[in-house]
Tab-separated table of C-alpha atoms in Angstrom:
chain	number	residue	atom	x	y	z
A	150	UNK	CA	180.239	-7.261	10.770
A	151	UNK	CA	178.809	-7.736	7.579
A	152	UNK	CA	175.495	-8.489	8.910
A	153	UNK	CA	172.610	-8.445	11.635
A	154	UNK	CA	174.302	-10.351	14.452
A	155	UNK	CA	171.625	-11.815	17.675
A	156	UNK	CA	172.696	-13.648	20.444
A	157	UNK	CA	172.336	-16.513	22.410
A	158	UNK	CA	171.155	-18.542	19.232
A	159	UNK	CA	169.729	-20.545	21.230
A	160	UNK	CA	168.213	-20.227	24.555
A	161	UNK	CA	166.016	-22.454	26.856
A	162	UNK	CA	164.407	-20.849	29.714
A	163	UNK	CA	162.942	-22.177	32.876
A	164	UNK	CA	158.992	-20.495	33.193
A	165	UNK	CA	159.421	-17.320	35.366
A	166	UNK	CA	162.884	-16.780	34.822
A	167	UNK	CA	163.634	-12.981	32.856
A	168	UNK	CA	166.060	-12.870	29.642
A	169	UNK	CA	167.432	-11.015	27.647
A	170	UNK	CA	168.019	-11.472	23.808
A	171	UNK	CA	171.322	-9.012	21.838
A	172	UNK	CA	170.942	-7.773	18.540
A	173	UNK	CA	173.964	-5.826	16.878
A	174	UNK	CA	173.236	-3.909	13.675
A	175	UNK	CA	174.747	-3.757	10.510
A	176	UNK	CA	177.497	0.109	10.858
A	177	UNK	CA	175.402	2.587	9.459
A	178	UNK	CA	171.904	1.318	9.998
A	179	UNK	CA	170.403	4.162	12.406
A	180	UNK	CA	166.413	1.617	12.180
A	181	UNK	CA	167.035	-1.512	13.893
A	182	UNK	CA	163.786	-3.436	14.507
A	183	UNK	CA	162.250	-6.223	17.031
A	184	UNK	CA	159.702	-8.507	15.721
A	185	UNK	CA	158.311	-12.346	16.779
A	186	UNK	CA	157.605	-15.175	14.893
A	187	UNK	CA	155.532	-18.574	17.048
A	188	UNK	CA	156.716	-21.579	15.363
A	189	UNK	CA	154.192	-21.864	12.069
A	190	UNK	CA	153.207	-18.214	12.089
A	191	UNK	CA	153.573	-15.241	10.267
A	192	UNK	CA	155.672	-12.303	12.169
A	193	UNK	CA	154.540	-9.847	14.516
A	194	UNK	CA	155.866	-6.106	15.013
A	195	UNK	CA	157.431	-5.577	18.329
A	196	UNK	CA	159.431	-2.296	18.406
A	197	UNK	CA	161.252	0.432	15.960
A	198	UNK	CA	164.831	2.349	16.660
A	199	UNK	CA	165.763	5.242	14.938
A	200	UNK	CA	168.051	7.026	16.357
A	201	UNK	CA	166.905	8.985	18.603
A	202	UNK	CA	163.920	9.244	18.028
A	203	UNK	CA	161.138	7.824	21.405
A	204	UNK	CA	160.786	4.432	19.578
A	205	UNK	CA	157.531	3.132	18.384
A	206	UNK	CA	156.319	0.592	21.535
A	207	UNK	CA	152.625	-0.513	20.480
A	208	UNK	CA	154.263	-4.185	19.281
A	209	UNK	CA	154.862	-5.407	22.372
A	210	UNK	CA	152.862	-7.947	23.772
A	211	UNK	CA	152.853	-7.037	27.213
A	212	UNK	CA	154.741	-4.801	30.353
A	213	UNK	CA	157.207	-8.085	30.848
A	214	UNK	CA	158.714	-7.431	27.482
A	215	UNK	CA	160.795	-4.478	27.014
A	216	UNK	CA	163.804	-3.169	24.915
A	217	UNK	CA	166.864	-0.958	25.089
A	218	UNK	CA	169.373	0.584	22.451
A	219	UNK	CA	172.455	1.977	23.863
A	220	UNK	CA	173.075	5.090	20.997
A	221	UNK	CA	172.981	4.135	17.147
A	222	UNK	CA	174.114	0.907	17.285
A	223	UNK	CA	173.699	-2.578	20.382
A	224	UNK	CA	170.176	-3.324	20.777
A	225	UNK	CA	168.460	-5.537	24.207
A	226	UNK	CA	165.406	-7.144	24.785
A	227	UNK	CA	164.246	-7.320	27.899
A	228	UNK	CA	161.520	-10.647	28.516
A	229	UNK	CA	160.636	-11.024	32.495
A	230	UNK	CA	159.187	-13.804	34.396
A	231	UNK	CA	159.013	-15.481	30.888
A	232	UNK	CA	155.419	-17.889	30.196
A	233	UNK	CA	154.926	-21.081	27.352
A	234	UNK	CA	153.692	-18.233	25.437
A	235	UNK	CA	157.233	-16.408	24.833
A	236	UNK	CA	158.550	-19.584	22.926
A	237	UNK	CA	159.192	-18.121	19.606
A	238	UNK	CA	162.457	-17.234	17.309
A	239	UNK	CA	163.243	-13.489	18.198
A	240	UNK	CA	164.280	-10.936	15.161
A	241	UNK	CA	166.005	-8.098	14.674
A	242	UNK	CA	166.193	-6.153	11.223
A	243	UNK	CA	168.515	-3.427	10.652
A	244	UNK	CA	168.195	-0.037	7.860
A	245	UNK	CA	169.541	2.821	6.559
A	246	UNK	CA	166.705	5.345	7.796
A	247	UNK	CA	163.978	5.989	5.489
A	248	UNK	CA	161.181	3.783	4.011
A	249	UNK	CA	162.861	2.915	0.887
A	250	UNK	CA	165.612	0.921	1.949
A	251	UNK	CA	166.154	-2.586	2.476
A	252	UNK	CA	165.388	-4.032	5.968
A	253	UNK	CA	168.365	-7.501	6.832
A	254	UNK	CA	167.038	-9.431	9.448
A	255	UNK	CA	170.195	-11.114	11.908
A	256	UNK	CA	169.310	-15.403	12.067
A	257	UNK	CA	167.475	-14.739	15.440
A	258	UNK	CA	167.284	-16.369	18.742
A	259	UNK	CA	165.854	-19.046	19.846
A	260	UNK	CA	163.908	-19.305	23.274
A	261	UNK	CA	162.305	-22.275	24.576
A	262	UNK	CA	160.333	-21.423	28.320
A	263	UNK	CA	160.288	-25.379	29.696
B	364	UNK	CA	144.819	-2.065	9.052
B	365	UNK	CA	146.716	-3.324	6.239
B	366	UNK	CA	146.302	-7.627	5.800
B	367	UNK	CA	148.982	-9.581	3.099
B	368	UNK	CA	147.773	-12.391	1.758
B	369	UNK	CA	150.388	-16.009	-0.006
B	370	UNK	CA	148.679	-17.342	-2.025
B	371	UNK	CA	149.224	-20.613	-2.031
B	372	UNK	CA	150.327	-21.629	1.607
B	373	UNK	CA	152.439	-24.532	0.347
B	374	UNK	CA	153.474	-25.760	-3.597
B	375	UNK	CA	155.346	-28.237	-4.730
B	376	UNK	CA	157.400	-28.588	-8.075
B	377	UNK	CA	159.823	-30.822	-9.872
B	378	UNK	CA	163.044	-28.705	-10.204
B	379	UNK	CA	163.448	-27.111	-13.927
B	380	UNK	CA	160.494	-25.535	-13.671
B	381	UNK	CA	159.248	-22.135	-13.770
B	382	UNK	CA	156.780	-20.660	-10.663
B	383	UNK	CA	155.126	-17.631	-9.570
B	384	UNK	CA	154.694	-17.190	-5.835
B	385	UNK	CA	152.077	-14.772	-5.009
B	386	UNK	CA	151.255	-12.135	-2.739
B	387	UNK	CA	148.491	-9.409	-2.215
B	388	UNK	CA	148.058	-6.757	0.223
B	389	UNK	CA	144.551	-4.904	0.750
B	390	UNK	CA	145.666	-1.204	1.547
B	391	UNK	CA	147.222	0.255	-2.061
B	392	UNK	CA	149.712	3.036	0.171
B	393	UNK	CA	152.489	1.252	0.378
B	394	UNK	CA	156.055	2.939	0.695
B	395	UNK	CA	157.732	0.069	-0.665
B	396	UNK	CA	157.111	-4.351	-0.957
B	397	UNK	CA	159.601	-6.904	-0.034
B	398	UNK	CA	160.308	-10.384	-0.821
B	399	UNK	CA	162.238	-12.637	1.909
B	400	UNK	CA	162.820	-16.102	1.837
B	401	UNK	CA	163.813	-18.222	5.733
B	402	UNK	CA	165.562	-21.305	5.282
B	403	UNK	CA	164.212	-23.704	8.139
B	404	UNK	CA	165.584	-23.172	12.014
B	405	UNK	CA	166.818	-19.533	10.057
B	406	UNK	CA	166.215	-15.772	9.600
B	407	UNK	CA	165.746	-13.544	6.422
B	408	UNK	CA	167.441	-13.194	3.396
B	409	UNK	CA	166.060	-10.264	1.056
B	410	UNK	CA	166.209	-11.271	-1.916
B	411	UNK	CA	164.700	-8.139	-3.647
B	412	UNK	CA	163.450	-4.738	-2.257
B	413	UNK	CA	160.129	-2.804	-5.368
B	414	UNK	CA	159.436	0.162	-4.522
B	415	UNK	CA	155.951	1.310	-4.902
B	416	UNK	CA	156.740	3.612	-7.875
B	417	UNK	CA	158.747	0.586	-9.690
B	418	UNK	CA	156.570	-2.055	-11.445
B	419	UNK	CA	159.196	-4.287	-11.548
B	420	UNK	CA	162.562	-5.890	-9.440
B	421	UNK	CA	164.856	-8.803	-11.263
B	422	UNK	CA	167.817	-11.007	-9.551
B	423	UNK	CA	169.282	-14.073	-11.384
B	424	UNK	CA	166.318	-16.026	-11.338
B	425	UNK	CA	164.408	-14.248	-9.344
B	426	UNK	CA	161.357	-11.491	-10.854
B	427	UNK	CA	159.350	-9.199	-8.536
B	428	UNK	CA	156.358	-7.673	-10.236
B	429	UNK	CA	154.256	-4.647	-8.328
B	430	UNK	CA	150.910	-3.984	-9.469
B	431	UNK	CA	149.937	-1.566	-6.147
B	432	UNK	CA	146.747	-0.641	-8.173
B	433	UNK	CA	145.249	-3.800	-7.417
B	434	UNK	CA	147.364	-4.366	-4.167
B	435	UNK	CA	149.835	-7.446	-5.530
B	436	UNK	CA	152.549	-8.193	-6.976
B	437	UNK	CA	153.818	-11.591	-8.392
B	438	UNK	CA	157.971	-12.958	-7.369
B	439	UNK	CA	158.544	-15.528	-10.056
B	440	UNK	CA	161.767	-18.553	-9.642
B	441	UNK	CA	162.478	-19.192	-13.329
B	442	UNK	CA	164.278	-22.424	-13.746
B	443	UNK	CA	164.186	-24.113	-10.267
B	444	UNK	CA	166.559	-25.940	-8.126
B	445	UNK	CA	166.171	-27.731	-4.670
B	446	UNK	CA	168.309	-24.500	-3.671
B	447	UNK	CA	165.258	-22.795	-4.122
B	448	UNK	CA	163.250	-24.515	-0.682
B	449	UNK	CA	162.980	-22.573	1.180
B	450	UNK	CA	159.629	-20.255	2.747
B	451	UNK	CA	159.206	-17.096	0.554
B	452	UNK	CA	157.376	-14.325	2.831
B	453	UNK	CA	156.751	-11.159	1.382
B	454	UNK	CA	155.961	-7.885	2.949
B	455	UNK	CA	154.611	-4.103	2.354
B	456	UNK	CA	156.342	-1.230	3.990
B	457	UNK	CA	152.802	1.273	4.089
B	458	UNK	CA	151.872	4.477	6.496
B	459	UNK	CA	149.178	2.851	8.134
B	460	UNK	CA	152.049	1.354	10.687
B	461	UNK	CA	154.287	4.825	10.335
B	462	UNK	CA	156.358	3.702	7.891
B	463	UNK	CA	158.584	1.916	10.343
B	464	UNK	CA	156.647	-1.961	10.225
B	465	UNK	CA	156.642	-4.140	8.750
B	466	UNK	CA	153.349	-5.988	7.124
B	467	UNK	CA	154.259	-9.553	6.493
B	468	UNK	CA	151.951	-12.260	4.820
B	469	UNK	CA	152.327	-16.041	5.636
B	470	UNK	CA	154.475	-17.108	3.812
B	471	UNK	CA	154.638	-20.122	0.363
B	472	UNK	CA	156.495	-22.703	1.970
B	473	UNK	CA	157.652	-24.226	-1.602
B	474	UNK	CA	159.486	-27.491	-1.953
B	475	UNK	CA	161.489	-27.569	-5.266
B	476	UNK	CA	161.628	-31.679	-5.909
B	477	UNK	CA	165.045	-33.357	-7.446
């Protein structure tokens, strides 16, 4: 597709359940990022993938959060045993490699934990 | 640790006015600075990317400037329109986070009144 695609666009889940969020980056973009934005808050970095390098997981808030990436395409962000404070929009972004390139964001996956 | 501040937090102006949004960052050793727009319930749309070696970038009615030494960027919007109403975010890419993380400001919520 032309842009970063995320699914589901909206998810309501019960506290304690696991959720999986998916991101399809722009074709040819080897760098992939996950950010979280809580209501009324700024963006928080979660994790970064670049090609076959080890991902930078330094932003993951707890061991309930994990992410995988298949080669240089699809990524999934998994949240286990969801808590109400996990309610947020999870934004995926991609870019070509290198610091000088524009980063493009998807529409986000809006997660509500009830 | 890099910190990004945007002032004002909110701005409301009548249609047709020219306006300036401000962004400041604490560590001038950045690779680039990117301005985004976020509409309610949507992801981020990239507006302009300024490399550290550049002073400004223009796209249509938008002009972004960068003064790296003073840690400042401005986004100038000419002849504002109601469709410009959105939250505007600036983000810097710098070495402290390994260059892969964007550090975001909290945003300026802009309302253009018809």
